Amino acid sequence: MENSKNTGWERGSWKERKSLHQPVYSNSSAYEDILLKIGSYPPLVFIGEVENLKKQIADAGMGKRFILQGGDCAERFIDCSDRLIINKIKILLQMSVILAYGARKPVVRIGRIAGQYSKPRSSPTEIIDGKSVPTYRGDAVNMYGTADSEREPDPERLILAYFHSVATLNFIRAIISGGFADLHHPYNWNLHSIEKTREWPMYNETVERILDAINFMESFGGLNPESLGKVDFFISHEGLLLGYEEALTRKDSSTGKYYNLGSHMIWIGERTLFKGSSHVEYFRGISNPIGMKVSHRIDTGHLMDIISDLNPRNEEGRITLITRYGSEKVAGHLPGLIREIKKSGLKVTWSCDPMHGNIIQTVGNMKTRDFDDILKEVSLSFKIHRESGTHIGGVHFELTGEDVTECTGGALDLQDKDLHENYETYCDPRLNYTQSMEMAFLISGLLK
Ligand code: PEP
Ligand code: CO
């Protein structure tokens, strides 16, 4: 047994459980060699950072911080460029300033970035231009092109995933330590599109107040460029490809604990969260803070058993329950879950993912989400937590810093017919820059 602290757990013990959404490689010895290679590469993150995030998530659970987690549904290798990475960090920093203003508490920023390269898919094949092809499973697995050869899982892509994650995180660390302050300073926000909305006077007041507060602090020398530039930023992705995750799992020689050092936080997706799942088994043995995506499909009793399994010492900050019911179902399911969790005494940090329960198909068969449905799930979740006497510790979004047209509604009132203009996502539709900023203003209002 590799780890006496987790009974029966070994790095590879997940292989004896039920593994869903794992690619099948035709050349399995090449796959095994690649995992060995990845296992010999340096980790992306440091244990101290992971433990620091866990403390901050614990604080969020107690209402002392607020978590903003966001980024692409599926990160793409072709987006690993300075401009696009800067824009992703910029939108998250700007939103975090607006949220911190409303919440009057520090915001924990966690990107869905530097490793979000694999996707669980509902079907092994999809129909493209009338032809059935194997499903795209994320850049770490296969290509987006639709030829059968492009859709064949290729283990070499795991190496590419590792190096794209490394390059992305390296650049994030560089821009942040190099004084990124100006990008989350409101002087540099690009709000032209939001200025057209009816609600602009309200948003503008928030911007003015933030500017005022910053100016006031700066006039006392309290917010010098160094302190403004010194922001924490954490990375996260869905821990889906267990061979890859196992290869990045390392033992802390001083404590004997295991950590996934490919990311600060990883989460178990809704489709792989069930009793007896390989994913639950793998996550049980690592000491990172972990997320669990919860929908109406999981039985509450099973969920509580899994939480106890994953967090036997009931450590605060270890578990973030990311609920994603959809705007229509949240009121029917969230209050009961909160009640049961409270009764059990299990320590969790609550977060709301208002994206994944609100996917709709347009008449033209494009996947979209409507701004109002997303907002409705967020505001209902806030209300339900308030009425239940629990803290909503954070929010989880699929968003981008670009002007894409993937979700409808929002300040520019995008319609179904506008979606084809700049629909870029390889998987789920994301809020664009304007929609994300507007969402931040609205949530900031809810946090007050
Ligand atoms: C995701 O976060 O991209 C995702 C697939 O979510 P869920 O597991 O909640 O469906
Ligand atoms: Co998604």
PDB file of C-alpha atoms and ligand atoms in Angstrom, residues 72-74 112 116 118-121 237-238 267-273 292-295 297 322-324 353 355-357 359 369 396-398 427-428, ligand 1:
ATOM      1  CA  ASP A  72     -13.334  28.029 -21.350  1.00  0.00           C
ATOM      2  CA  CYS A  73     -15.511  24.960 -21.486  1.00  0.00           C
ATOM      3  CA  ALA A  74     -12.798  23.342 -23.597  1.00  0.00           C
ATOM      4  CA  ARG A 112     -10.526  26.980 -15.849  1.00  0.00           C
ATOM      5  CA  GLN A 116      -8.873  22.156 -19.335  1.00  0.00           C
ATOM      6  CA  SER A 118     -10.517  17.034 -22.054  1.00  0.00           C
ATOM      7  CA  LYS A 119     -14.291  16.696 -22.160  1.00  0.00           C
ATOM      8  CA  PRO A 120     -16.820  14.051 -21.136  1.00  0.00           C
ATOM      9  CA  ARG A 121     -19.306  13.726 -23.987  1.00  0.00           C
ATOM     10  CA  HIS A 237      -9.563  21.760 -14.708  1.00  0.00           C
ATOM     11  CA  GLU A 238     -11.853  18.746 -14.731  1.00  0.00           C
ATOM     12  CA  TRP A 267     -13.046  18.784 -10.073  1.00  0.00           C
ATOM     13  CA  ILE A 268     -15.107  15.653 -10.693  1.00  0.00           C
ATOM     14  CA  GLY A 269     -17.574  16.247 -13.501  1.00  0.00           C
ATOM     15  CA  GLU A 270     -21.234  15.505 -13.178  1.00  0.00           C
ATOM     16  CA  ARG A 271     -20.988  12.461 -15.460  1.00  0.00           C
ATOM     17  CA  THR A 272     -18.243  10.741 -13.477  1.00  0.00           C
ATOM     18  CA  LEU A 273     -19.600  11.459 -10.008  1.00  0.00           C
ATOM     19  CA  MET A 292     -17.818  18.109  -7.314  1.00  0.00           C
ATOM     20  CA  LYS A 293     -20.359  19.026  -9.975  1.00  0.00           C
ATOM     21  CA  VAL A 294     -23.787  18.259  -8.593  1.00  0.00           C
ATOM     22  CA  SER A 295     -27.026  17.982 -10.551  1.00  0.00           C
ATOM     23  CA  ARG A 297     -29.242  13.183 -11.210  1.00  0.00           C
ATOM     24  CA  ILE A 322     -20.600  23.170  -7.457  1.00  0.00           C
ATOM     25  CA  THR A 323     -24.342  22.929  -8.023  1.00  0.00           C
ATOM     26  CA  ARG A 324     -25.578  23.070 -11.647  1.00  0.00           C
ATOM     27  CA  ASP A 353     -22.353  26.816 -11.855  1.00  0.00           C
ATOM     28  CA  MET A 355     -24.044  27.291 -17.068  1.00  0.00           C
ATOM     29  CA  HIS A 356     -24.358  23.527 -17.387  1.00  0.00           C
ATOM     30  CA  GLY A 357     -28.014  23.164 -16.449  1.00  0.00           C
ATOM     31  CA  ILE A 359     -27.922  24.577 -22.273  1.00  0.00           C
ATOM     32  CA  ARG A 369     -27.439  29.469 -23.187  1.00  0.00           C
ATOM     33  CA  HIS A 396     -18.367  29.011 -11.658  1.00  0.00           C
ATOM     34  CA  PHE A 397     -18.660  30.297 -15.238  1.00  0.00           C
ATOM     35  CA  GLU A 398     -17.778  29.369 -18.765  1.00  0.00           C
ATOM     36  CA  CYS A 427     -17.758  22.550 -26.754  1.00  0.00           C
ATOM     37  CA  ASP A 428     -20.189  24.606 -24.624  1.00  0.00           C
TER      38      ASP A 428
HETATM   39  C1  PEP B   1     -17.868  21.350 -17.495  1.00  0.00           C
HETATM   40  O1  PEP B   1     -17.694  21.986 -16.457  1.00  0.00           O
HETATM   41  O2  PEP B   1     -17.356  21.665 -18.582  1.00  0.00           O
HETATM   42  C2  PEP B   1     -18.785  20.196 -17.470  1.00  0.00           C
HETATM   43  C3  PEP B   1     -18.733  19.237 -18.381  1.00  0.00           C
HETATM   44  O3  PEP B   1     -19.682  20.285 -16.486  1.00  0.00           O
HETATM   45  P1  PEP B   1     -20.609  19.172 -15.835  1.00  0.00           P
HETATM   46  O4  PEP B   1     -19.691  18.062 -15.440  1.00  0.00           O
HETATM   47  O5  PEP B   1     -21.195  19.919 -14.686  1.00  0.00           O
HETATM   48  O6  PEP B   1     -21.602  18.799 -16.875  1.00  0.00           O
END
